[in-house]
Amino acid sequence: MKGGAAAARAAELRRLIERANHAYYVLDTPEISDAEYDRLFRELQELEAKHPELRTPDSPTHRVGAEPASAFKKHRHLVPMLSLANAFTEAELAEWEERNARLSPEVTTAGYTLEVKIDGAAVSLTYQDGVFVTGATRGNGVEGEDVTANLRTVLDVPLRLHGKGWPKLMEVRGEVYLSKSRFAELNKERERSGEPTFANPRNSAAGALRQLDPKITRSRGLKIFCFHIEAPGKKLPVATQHDLLQQLAEWGFPVEPHHTLAADLAAANREIAKLEPLLDKLDYGADGVVVKVNPLELHAELGTVGDREPRWAIARKFAPEVRVTTLKEIRINVGRTGALNPYAVLEPVEIGGVTVSTATLHNFALIKAKDIREGDLVEVTRAGEVIPQVLGPVIKKGVRRGRPYQPPERCPVCKSKVEHPQGEVMVYCPNVSCPGRVFESIVHFASRGAMDIRGLGPERVKALLDAKLIKDVADLYEITPLQLLALEGFAEKSAGQLVDAIQASKDRPLSTLLFALGIRHVGVQGARLLARHFGTMKALAHASADRINQIRGIGEAIAEAVAGFFAEPKNRKLIERLEKLGLNMKEPIAAEGEGPLAGQVYVITGTLPSLSRVRAAELIEAAGGHVTDGVSKKTTAVVVGADAGSKLEKAKALGVPVIDEAELLRRARAKP
Ligand code: IVH
């Protein structure tokens, strides 16, 4: 590459890497896969090695991660938190050993400790005289965020160490993670209550750590594995990495159990080959094997490369399966908020045992940045729990490509001119009656976290729309069993049941209705705050954006969206019709100290037989009670459903009464 082209490419790479860092570390929403990030990073490292004049002091190759976000107090690490270099092949691992052997020839016979590389969020735990005093995120490596209060809620972080022999002051480094099973459970809960789901366990762990309310962190159920100690100027009571892990465990730190010793690199490669197939099967994200020189003495001798990575350790990584296939077409799905979601229709291809024929393209800005075009050969990957995604085009010299992709100016379903709100990556169809939006919004309206209309899933919504029985959610309430009987798939009983379920949903509180209406940015929590503050739909509909914005917990985006919703005549008409049809437009607020459950505190856990958790919580609150996340001695009772986990255990341990749904309903004197 010529100087000018190299400079331009280096600048482009820095921009892409900084953007990816910001999305990953600050926003907790990665935009590109790890494999792609590694590729960009390596390309930049290679370019800078070849053209040293292109190195800039602020290049991302000189630092780790992004600047800390501002909400937390800063914490300066005693010793910088380093990252690790990667080796993707045995040959790269051998090169690493050769480089080290030039500095310390003993490394070839000193032995290696192999550890599973946990894919979570890096943390540093400071212990003074054996007591946990500060916990921090990595931040930019030198300075992180003080998240002590949140880390105290991670139940397996030892608050006071066992045994003896620890340095007076030390920082223990580890990785906070969310187990895959807890991640799946959490996403199920979020899906049920209509909240956006998390992309992967790693990001939900990082997000949970940086919550401003430690109660939220606790409810996520994070765990930790520890693997490293920094104690400047102090001698550790162990001489090798393998013994250090043992020592950490004795002091009470959780240590990943699959670590092993290897006498030399050949043995290490054999052990790695055994560990690799295991990684996917663990209940936590593991993205490689860390190979560490065993004697700690050699760590000091080998030192670090800049402030970025130690020489004595390297991450042996296994590239996720990436396949090349043809992108046949870029299609767009219009979501209920009107967001236009582009996705790729692919020539079907098998990745990791699953046939993939569509993959997300995230948003139009990303299609443009990667210059993805219809007809391109593209790289597709399916890493971990992440949905299939297109990494980018494979451009071959001499092969003619289609035209650059033009994002639509009009909604592909209803042809309204699209809107692109400032500062947002998504593009929206503004037409509330757009058939694409209507379908998604009716599905959302009827879903479990919203109006909870049993038996009204996406297929039936489509059938009702196709048969022209409904155009909007208000029409649902005028459907008769006779009309349903004319449709395929309905018998007398099922038609009657669906109409009953629809009619029963009329009594839901205002907060549920507000959430079900699918107003942009209004989630379960926002809807509750609005309903409690205003009490009636009428009061809310007449409030200005400024007034709504003054409510604690409601931000400007929600306030604007709510005021905008009620300013739209079509929406006002819809609300009027819903009111005439007999839907409840009030929030039942049991006055302080009133209602059958007044002064009582409940915790709900597991899947209840008929009520969703949201509905059970509403019911308790409407009867004057409170619902909390954690079980304590103050808890009146824990309401337990199927597959209840640690909360049930805790209730038993504390002697808190355990009741089922039927008992709750009896106490609240309510019907589901
Ligand atoms: S050793 C100086 N060991 O991976 C200590 N890191 O990509 C360097 N990680 O920053 C880290 N499991 O957050 C080490 N067994 C393990 C690890 C591990 C996960 C994380 C750690 C590190 C990152 C580097």
XYZ file of C-alpha atoms and ligand atoms in Angstrom:
696
model
C 0.000 0.000 0.000
C 1.360 3.465 -0.924
C 1.915 6.067 1.833
C -1.200 8.146 1.049
C -3.504 5.151 0.794
C -2.019 3.658 3.955
C -2.574 6.900 5.882
C -6.182 7.058 4.717
C -6.776 3.411 5.625
C -5.170 3.864 9.064
C -7.415 6.853 9.744
C -10.446 4.874 8.598
C -9.468 1.911 10.805
C -8.984 4.171 13.828
C -12.419 5.671 13.261
C -14.057 2.233 12.952
C -12.257 0.893 16.035
C -13.079 3.956 18.159
C -16.705 3.666 17.109
C -16.749 -0.042 17.971
C -15.041 0.654 21.324
C -17.604 3.278 22.208
C -20.500 0.995 21.264
C -19.007 -1.897 23.220
C -17.603 -0.262 26.353
C -19.770 2.804 26.838
C -23.122 1.915 25.278
C -22.946 -1.854 25.943
C -24.420 -2.472 22.488
C -21.767 -3.886 20.182
C -22.139 -3.045 16.516
C -19.632 -5.492 15.085
C -18.622 -9.034 15.989
C -15.506 -9.780 18.031
C -13.959 -11.495 15.019
C -14.416 -8.402 12.921
C -13.060 -6.161 15.683
C -9.980 -8.349 15.989
C -9.501 -8.170 12.232
C -9.694 -4.368 12.142
C -7.375 -4.115 15.116
C -4.790 -6.405 13.566
C -4.921 -4.595 10.259
C -4.201 -1.331 12.059
C -1.385 -2.906 14.108
C 0.188 -4.283 10.926
C -0.161 -0.959 9.101
C 1.457 0.891 12.002
C 4.280 -1.657 12.133
C 4.954 -1.225 8.422
C 4.579 2.562 8.439
C 5.821 3.776 11.849
C 5.254 7.357 10.716
C 1.523 6.658 10.838
C 1.518 5.897 14.567
C -0.362 8.536 16.514
C -0.276 8.942 20.292
C -4.048 8.498 20.474
C -4.206 5.397 18.301
C -6.497 2.726 19.752
C -3.556 0.290 19.518
C -2.004 2.160 22.471
C -4.821 1.784 24.917
C -7.419 -0.630 26.150
C -11.136 -0.016 25.830
C -12.840 3.354 26.000
C -12.961 6.287 28.404
C -15.177 5.587 31.396
C -18.753 6.851 31.159
C -19.370 9.649 33.607
C -22.124 8.411 35.948
C -19.759 6.769 38.495
C -16.900 8.013 40.600
C -13.572 7.293 38.940
C -11.198 4.736 40.387
C -7.509 4.723 39.536
C -6.156 1.175 39.457
C -3.017 0.501 41.557
C -1.586 -1.190 38.487
C -3.148 -0.734 35.010
C -5.636 -3.402 33.946
C -4.210 -5.042 30.901
C -5.729 -6.817 27.974
C -4.338 -9.905 26.232
C -2.793 -10.503 22.842
C -4.516 -13.172 20.740
C -3.173 -16.229 18.955
C -5.562 -17.739 16.443
C -3.346 -20.684 15.412
C -0.724 -23.011 16.854
C 1.844 -21.231 14.700
C 1.006 -17.891 16.303
C 1.304 -19.478 19.737
C 4.752 -20.846 18.795
C 5.824 -17.367 17.629
C 4.749 -15.988 20.986
C 6.922 -18.528 22.812
C 9.876 -17.777 20.515
C 9.615 -14.049 21.204
C 9.532 -14.747 24.950
C 12.445 -17.203 24.738
C 14.610 -14.439 23.278
C 14.042 -12.476 26.516
C 13.983 -15.416 28.976
C 15.152 -18.748 27.507
C 13.690 -20.665 30.499
C 10.111 -20.152 29.254
C 10.308 -23.200 26.970
C 10.734 -25.548 29.944
C 9.094 -23.574 32.762
C 5.585 -24.917 32.098
C 2.292 -23.194 31.351
C -0.985 -22.819 33.198
C -4.037 -22.995 30.923
C -7.252 -21.260 31.926
C -10.639 -20.872 30.323
C -11.005 -17.318 29.057
C -14.263 -16.027 30.525
C -16.230 -13.709 28.264
C -17.718 -11.198 30.658
C -16.794 -7.816 32.091
C -13.337 -7.302 33.599
C -13.271 -6.039 37.188
C -10.702 -5.237 39.832
C -11.493 -5.935 43.500
C -9.425 -4.099 46.093
C -8.869 -5.830 49.465
C -7.424 -4.077 52.452
C -6.500 -6.319 55.385
C -8.607 -9.059 53.822
C -11.742 -6.900 53.502
C -13.364 -5.940 50.203
C -13.188 -2.153 50.005
C -13.488 -1.109 46.359
C -14.632 -2.705 43.119
C -14.054 -1.119 39.743
C -14.578 -1.717 36.047
C -11.644 -1.666 33.665
C -12.516 1.691 32.030
C -9.565 2.786 29.917
C -7.215 0.402 31.747
C -5.699 3.082 33.957
C -8.881 4.496 35.399
C -12.209 2.697 35.714
C -15.543 3.308 37.370
C -16.129 2.687 41.055
C -18.968 0.153 41.083
C -18.384 -1.120 44.641
C -22.063 -1.006 45.611
C -22.969 -3.080 42.564
C -20.166 -5.589 43.075
C -21.298 -6.154 46.660
C -24.516 -7.574 45.185
C -22.534 -10.210 43.248
C -23.061 -12.919 45.805
C -19.860 -14.863 45.219
C -17.541 -11.856 45.637
C -16.006 -12.549 49.088
C -16.496 -9.544 51.356
C -14.005 -10.875 53.930
C -11.290 -13.388 53.061
C -10.785 -16.798 54.640
C -7.458 -18.209 55.767
C -4.346 -16.064 55.986
C -1.287 -14.767 54.170
C -2.859 -12.177 51.895
C -0.964 -8.944 51.183
C -2.186 -5.980 53.242
C -3.349 -4.243 50.087
C -4.102 -6.097 46.880
C -6.192 -5.906 43.753
C -7.742 -9.154 42.616
C -8.657 -9.228 38.949
C -11.508 -11.246 37.618
C -14.329 -11.437 35.168
C -17.952 -10.821 36.102
C -20.335 -12.850 33.982
C -23.954 -13.860 33.593
C -24.539 -17.588 33.242
C -26.111 -18.617 29.945
C -29.097 -20.116 31.774
C -29.696 -16.931 33.797
C -29.292 -14.913 30.587
C -31.994 -16.967 28.852
C -34.290 -16.641 31.868
C -33.726 -12.888 32.042
C -34.486 -12.428 28.367
C -37.648 -14.488 28.732
C -38.747 -12.245 31.600
C -37.943 -9.137 29.571
C -39.733 -10.436 26.523
C -42.799 -11.175 28.637
C -42.844 -7.703 30.094
C -42.189 -6.157 26.699
C -38.734 -4.797 27.522
C -35.981 -5.001 24.915
C -33.970 -8.220 25.218
C -30.175 -8.345 25.669
C -27.969 -9.244 22.708
C -25.636 -11.583 24.641
C -24.578 -12.518 28.204
C -21.413 -10.445 28.041
C -23.211 -7.202 27.314
C -25.945 -7.846 29.811
C -23.240 -8.484 32.442
C -21.430 -5.262 31.578
C -24.743 -3.393 31.560
C -25.792 -4.856 34.911
C -22.498 -3.795 36.509
C -23.026 -0.218 35.479
C -26.576 0.186 36.773
C -27.087 3.200 38.995
C -29.376 1.198 41.270
C -27.586 -1.780 42.905
C -30.979 -3.494 43.331
C -31.157 -3.855 39.562
C -27.644 -5.300 39.506
C -28.634 -7.802 42.175
C -31.758 -8.895 40.319
C -29.655 -9.817 37.282
C -27.790 -12.567 39.181
C -24.176 -11.896 38.185
C -21.286 -14.191 39.139
C -17.513 -13.884 39.088
C -14.340 -15.884 38.402
C -10.970 -14.542 39.595
C -7.536 -15.279 38.135
C -4.954 -12.611 38.918
C -3.473 -10.551 41.776
C -1.690 -7.207 41.756
C 0.044 -6.258 45.004
C 2.788 -3.757 44.185
C 5.857 -4.094 46.403
C 4.427 -7.083 48.304
C 5.503 -10.701 48.045
C 2.809 -13.264 47.303
C 2.806 -16.522 49.305
C 2.937 -18.532 46.027
C 5.485 -18.899 43.240
C 3.446 -20.048 40.249
C 0.233 -19.104 38.453
C -1.155 -22.571 39.119
C -0.609 -22.187 42.882
C -1.997 -18.668 42.730
C -5.325 -20.020 41.477
C -5.319 -22.531 44.333
C -4.522 -19.738 46.802
C -7.302 -17.516 45.431
C -9.746 -20.385 45.937
C -8.560 -20.901 49.520
C -9.116 -17.237 50.324
C -12.698 -17.643 49.086
C -12.588 -16.425 45.481
C -14.463 -18.417 42.841
C -11.916 -19.876 40.402
C -12.905 -21.424 37.066
C -12.445 -25.182 37.593
C -11.024 -26.278 34.211
C -7.508 -24.846 34.620
C -4.609 -27.242 34.082
C -0.828 -27.382 33.946
C 1.190 -28.234 30.813
C 4.896 -29.029 30.912
C 5.670 -27.332 27.595
C 4.018 -25.868 24.500
C 3.412 -29.253 22.841
C 1.560 -30.415 25.961
C -0.269 -27.087 26.069
C -1.503 -27.611 22.505
C -2.799 -31.061 23.422
C -4.649 -29.668 26.449
C -6.052 -26.795 24.371
C -7.402 -29.319 21.845
C -9.230 -31.009 24.746
C -10.565 -27.732 26.136
C -11.795 -26.255 22.848
C -14.872 -28.483 22.371
C -15.790 -27.929 26.018
C -16.021 -24.143 25.798
C -19.418 -24.046 24.073
C -20.885 -26.478 26.573
C -20.105 -24.435 29.698
C -22.912 -22.440 31.300
C -20.854 -19.255 30.902
C -19.441 -17.503 27.848
C -15.888 -18.680 27.166
C -14.081 -17.191 24.192
C -10.751 -18.991 24.265
C -8.036 -20.461 26.457
C -5.528 -18.232 28.247
C -1.992 -19.618 28.188
C 0.147 -18.261 31.036
C 3.832 -18.811 31.788
C 3.664 -20.672 35.104
C 6.458 -19.203 37.342
C 5.500 -15.754 38.637
C 9.176 -14.814 38.671
C 9.155 -14.962 34.880
C 6.124 -12.665 34.750
C 8.190 -9.919 36.331
C 11.069 -10.662 33.985
C 9.021 -10.709 30.794
C 7.011 -7.616 31.707
C 4.400 -5.943 29.506
C 4.139 -4.526 26.009
C 3.365 -0.854 26.613
C 0.388 -0.507 28.917
C -1.614 -2.881 26.822
C -0.736 -6.516 27.338
C 1.552 -8.768 29.378
C 4.162 -10.849 27.510
C 3.673 -13.770 29.895
C 0.082 -14.523 28.858
C -1.793 -14.847 25.584
C -5.348 -15.742 24.614
C -5.565 -18.736 22.296
C -8.729 -17.981 20.379
C -10.798 -20.014 17.984
C -12.263 -18.028 15.124
C -16.068 -18.274 15.109
C -17.422 -20.064 12.120
C -17.795 -17.594 9.280
C -19.373 -18.638 5.981
C -19.554 -16.886 2.661
C -22.843 -16.834 0.800
C -24.794 -14.632 -1.592
C -26.903 -11.814 -0.268
C -29.928 -12.138 -2.519
C -31.920 -9.188 -1.310
C -32.095 -6.521 1.381
C -35.581 -6.472 2.886
C -37.120 -4.303 5.546
C -39.386 -5.181 8.421
C -41.437 -2.335 9.878
C -41.637 -2.643 13.651
C -44.494 -1.483 15.846
C -42.803 1.820 16.664
C -42.362 2.335 12.923
C -38.619 1.547 13.031
C -37.413 0.220 9.669
C -35.278 -2.870 10.365
C -33.198 -3.963 7.376
C -32.307 -7.638 7.040
C -30.550 -9.797 4.470
C -32.197 -12.616 2.550
C -29.363 -15.079 1.957
C -28.678 -18.081 -0.203
C -29.227 -20.623 2.608
C -25.970 -21.646 4.265
C -25.143 -23.957 7.172
C -23.301 -22.342 10.069
C -22.517 -24.397 13.149
C -25.155 -26.991 12.304
C -27.976 -24.504 11.681
C -29.284 -23.425 8.275
C -29.295 -19.655 8.034
C -31.361 -17.919 5.351
C -31.836 -14.462 6.852
C -29.532 -12.293 8.931
C -29.868 -8.910 10.527
C -28.268 -5.851 8.968
C -29.008 -3.704 12.081
C -29.560 -0.299 10.442
C -28.968 1.674 7.263
C -25.923 3.519 8.616
C -24.143 0.195 9.061
C -25.053 -0.991 5.542
C -23.544 2.228 4.241
C -20.415 2.052 6.413
C -19.729 -1.493 5.216
C -20.958 -0.820 1.689
C -23.110 -3.953 1.595
C -24.934 -4.363 -1.712
C -27.596 -6.704 -3.043
C -25.978 -9.540 -5.021
C -22.739 -9.339 -3.008
C -20.938 -12.343 -1.647
C -21.026 -11.713 2.085
C -19.483 -13.171 5.236
C -22.073 -14.379 7.717
C -21.514 -15.552 11.260
C -23.550 -16.951 14.102
C -21.504 -16.517 17.246
C -22.880 -17.814 20.552
C -26.383 -16.657 21.314
C -26.148 -13.779 18.882
C -28.551 -13.871 15.963
C -26.957 -14.414 12.556
C -25.340 -11.315 11.210
C -23.727 -10.163 8.002
C -20.120 -9.163 8.684
C -19.503 -7.492 5.355
C -19.012 -8.030 1.642
C -16.255 -10.162 0.128
C -15.008 -8.055 -2.729
C -13.195 -9.847 -5.542
C -11.178 -7.991 -8.131
C -12.787 -7.948 -11.557
C -16.209 -9.063 -10.296
C -18.857 -6.475 -11.079
C -21.035 -5.504 -8.147
C -24.563 -4.202 -7.994
C -25.285 -0.584 -7.267
C -24.645 0.828 -3.774
C -27.659 0.240 -1.564
C -29.993 3.208 -1.297
C -32.013 3.330 1.921
C -35.664 3.935 1.111
C -37.053 7.439 1.338
C -40.517 5.976 1.716
C -41.852 3.226 3.948
C -41.739 -0.037 1.946
C -45.198 -0.999 3.232
C -47.322 2.173 3.160
C -45.115 4.547 1.128
C -45.158 7.345 3.731
C -42.045 9.520 3.710
C -39.693 8.145 6.362
C -38.400 10.190 9.307
C -34.876 10.184 10.658
C -34.865 11.740 14.168
C -31.685 13.615 14.967
C -29.177 11.642 16.982
C -30.874 8.277 16.369
C -29.532 5.564 14.109
C -32.965 4.195 13.286
C -35.237 5.497 10.544
C -38.995 5.478 11.150
C -42.268 5.246 9.240
C -44.362 8.003 10.823
C -47.744 6.626 9.692
C -49.579 5.097 12.660
C -51.924 3.257 10.274
C -49.108 1.729 8.206
C -50.160 -1.941 7.741
C -46.651 -3.098 8.716
C -46.820 -1.128 11.964
C -50.462 -2.071 12.515
C -49.690 -5.798 12.425
C -46.737 -5.508 14.831
C -48.587 -3.122 17.110
C -51.640 -5.384 17.419
C -49.373 -8.352 18.172
C -47.685 -6.250 20.855
C -51.037 -4.985 22.233
C -52.251 -8.559 22.779
C -48.927 -9.939 24.078
C -48.354 -11.309 27.572
C -46.589 -8.292 29.038
C -49.237 -5.968 27.562
C -53.030 -6.639 27.476
C -52.328 -10.353 27.839
C -55.058 -11.618 25.502
C -54.653 -15.384 25.589
C -54.894 -17.079 22.202
C -54.164 -13.962 20.158
C -50.690 -14.512 18.744
C -49.125 -13.276 15.473
C -50.831 -15.886 13.269
C -54.311 -15.092 14.463
C -53.665 -11.348 14.253
C -52.654 -11.871 10.631
C -55.779 -13.943 9.951
C -58.013 -11.241 11.477
C -56.307 -8.519 9.423
C -56.482 -10.578 6.209
C -60.191 -11.269 6.786
C -60.643 -7.521 7.322
C -62.254 -8.151 10.702
C -59.901 -5.623 12.252
C -57.932 -2.570 11.190
C -56.783 -1.453 14.620
C -56.794 -2.592 18.241
C -60.206 -1.046 18.955
C -61.811 -3.338 16.359
C -60.746 -6.340 18.461
C -63.385 -5.463 21.039
C -66.212 -5.638 18.479
C -65.409 -9.094 17.169
C -68.170 -11.666 17.712
C -67.792 -15.447 18.046
C -69.874 -15.843 14.893
C -67.376 -13.814 12.843
C -64.513 -15.931 14.132
C -66.329 -19.156 13.279
C -66.165 -18.168 9.620
C -62.365 -18.232 9.797
C -60.181 -21.259 9.354
C -58.904 -22.768 12.601
C -61.788 -21.705 14.857
C -64.397 -23.974 16.421
C -67.263 -22.867 18.633
C -65.240 -23.302 21.798
C -62.069 -21.567 20.618
C -64.045 -18.673 19.097
C -65.889 -18.149 22.381
C -62.665 -18.363 24.385
C -60.911 -15.753 22.275
C -63.808 -13.296 22.477
C -63.939 -13.804 26.255
C -60.191 -13.220 26.560
C -60.475 -10.022 24.525
C -63.382 -8.746 26.627
C -61.598 -9.637 29.890
C -58.666 -7.434 28.904
C -60.887 -4.328 29.134
C -60.299 -4.155 32.882
C -56.516 -3.847 32.722
C -55.198 -0.768 34.507
C -54.216 2.399 32.656
C -50.497 1.600 32.999
C -50.974 -1.649 31.058
C -53.056 0.029 28.375
C -50.457 2.788 27.973
C -47.691 0.246 27.523
C -49.865 -1.832 25.165
C -50.486 1.167 22.898
C -46.832 0.982 21.905
C -45.981 4.653 22.234
C -42.349 5.110 21.213
C -39.917 4.881 24.186
C -42.698 3.994 26.669
C -41.777 0.718 28.350
C -43.439 -1.022 31.301
C -41.739 1.187 33.856
C -42.399 4.459 32.004
C -46.068 3.540 31.559
C -46.380 2.862 35.286
C -44.834 6.175 36.247
C -47.121 8.036 33.849
C -50.257 6.220 35.002
C -49.473 6.722 38.690
C -48.713 10.376 38.223
C -51.717 11.318 36.112
C -54.224 8.711 37.307
C -56.426 8.956 34.187
C -55.940 8.845 30.440
C -57.688 12.215 30.141
C -55.234 13.971 32.467
C -52.276 12.499 30.622
C -53.691 13.355 27.191
C -53.970 17.013 28.200
C -50.472 17.285 29.689
C -47.748 19.159 27.828
C -44.367 17.588 27.078
C -42.849 19.974 29.637
C -45.145 18.787 32.402
C -44.545 15.133 31.576
C -40.808 15.774 31.549
C -40.962 16.977 35.152
C -41.931 13.527 36.460
C -39.045 11.749 38.176
C -37.808 8.911 36.033
C -39.316 10.254 32.806
C -36.855 11.758 30.352
C -37.263 14.169 27.502
C -37.497 11.491 24.798
C -40.470 9.806 26.536
C -42.138 13.154 27.279
C -41.865 14.249 23.631
C -43.091 10.894 22.368
C -46.111 10.852 24.703
C -47.146 14.435 23.940
C -46.605 13.744 20.236
C -48.793 10.641 20.467
C -51.733 12.538 21.952
C -51.290 15.449 19.533
C -52.051 13.107 16.628
C -55.844 13.263 15.863
C -55.923 9.610 14.742
C -54.546 8.517 18.112
C -57.013 10.681 20.036
C -59.872 9.109 18.061
C -58.552 5.640 18.827
C -58.464 6.401 22.564
C -62.016 7.825 22.444
C -63.238 4.678 20.748
C -61.487 2.439 23.267
C -63.150 4.392 26.067
C -66.598 4.054 24.450
C -65.987 0.328 24.064
C -65.609 0.151 27.830
C -61.853 -0.092 28.381
C -60.593 1.022 31.766
C -58.862 4.413 31.511
C -57.817 4.712 35.174
C -54.994 3.536 37.358
C -56.392 1.860 40.455
C -54.281 3.376 43.186
C -55.044 1.902 46.546
C -54.678 4.835 48.896
C -51.796 4.514 51.382
C -52.767 2.067 54.072
C -55.861 0.768 52.272
C -56.725 -2.435 50.446
C -56.568 -6.045 51.615
C -52.752 -6.223 51.178
C -51.965 -2.810 52.711
C -48.537 -2.697 54.296
C -47.559 -6.131 52.964
C -44.490 -6.883 50.846
C -44.388 -9.695 48.278
C -41.716 -11.250 46.109
C -42.767 -13.168 42.981
C -40.607 -15.970 41.605
C -40.926 -18.678 38.945
C -43.708 -19.025 36.365
C -47.188 -18.744 37.849
C -49.923 -20.961 36.356
C -52.202 -18.211 35.018
C -50.873 -14.749 35.863
C -47.875 -13.190 34.184
C -45.474 -11.605 36.663
C -46.473 -8.141 35.521
C -50.138 -8.958 36.115
C -49.442 -10.490 39.543
C -47.503 -7.360 40.538
C -50.336 -5.121 39.348
C -52.801 -7.118 41.346
C -50.751 -6.864 44.533
C -50.225 -3.154 44.095
C -53.893 -2.529 43.296
C -54.710 -4.258 46.604
C -52.385 -1.874 48.452
C -49.348 -4.166 48.699
C -45.762 -3.735 47.497
C -43.655 -5.949 45.254
C -39.886 -6.135 45.659
C -37.125 -8.131 44.009
C -35.165 -9.456 46.928
C -36.335 -11.691 49.764
C -35.627 -10.339 53.249
C -37.030 -10.718 56.745
C -39.462 -7.912 55.877
C -41.034 -9.953 53.056
C -44.640 -10.923 53.912
C -44.578 -13.920 51.579
C -42.913 -15.232 48.442
C -45.347 -16.132 45.649
C -43.878 -19.190 43.995
C -44.527 -20.674 40.550
C -42.865 -23.383 38.471
C -39.047 -23.451 38.191
C -38.524 -21.121 41.131
C -34.848 -20.699 41.923
C -32.715 -19.072 44.576
C -35.481 -16.824 45.941
C -37.410 -19.866 47.115
C -34.248 -21.169 48.814
C -33.703 -17.820 50.480
C -37.323 -17.676 51.692
C -36.940 -21.104 53.268
C -33.646 -20.117 54.879
C -35.165 -16.962 56.379
C -38.432 -18.640 57.366
C -40.487 -16.358 55.087
C -43.893 -17.917 54.207
C -44.215 -19.355 50.702
C -47.596 -19.160 48.921
C -48.931 -20.098 45.483
C -50.977 -18.116 42.971
C -54.316 -19.367 44.301
C -53.443 -18.148 47.797
C -52.352 -14.779 46.428
C -55.656 -14.390 44.591
C -57.546 -15.332 47.733
C -55.621 -12.803 49.812
C -56.087 -10.037 47.264
C -59.758 -11.057 46.934
C -59.414 -10.812 43.200
C -60.011 -12.924 40.121
C -57.338 -13.231 37.441
S -5.327 -12.731 32.493
C -2.688 -9.191 33.566
N -7.013 -14.745 32.611
O -9.828 -11.295 29.155
C -3.865 -10.106 33.554
N -7.771 -12.708 31.660
O -9.043 -10.033 26.653
C -4.413 -10.263 32.185
N -10.114 -12.756 30.981
O -8.525 -8.348 30.530
C -5.622 -11.050 32.123
N -10.543 -14.835 31.583
O -10.669 -9.387 31.600
C -6.827 -13.464 32.231
N -8.403 -16.595 32.827
C -8.221 -15.335 32.445
C -9.245 -14.571 31.867
C -8.968 -13.259 31.480
C -11.055 -13.718 31.065
C -10.349 -11.408 30.447
C -9.685 -10.326 31.268
C -8.722 -9.692 30.312
C -9.363 -9.978 29.000
C -8.388 -9.877 27.871
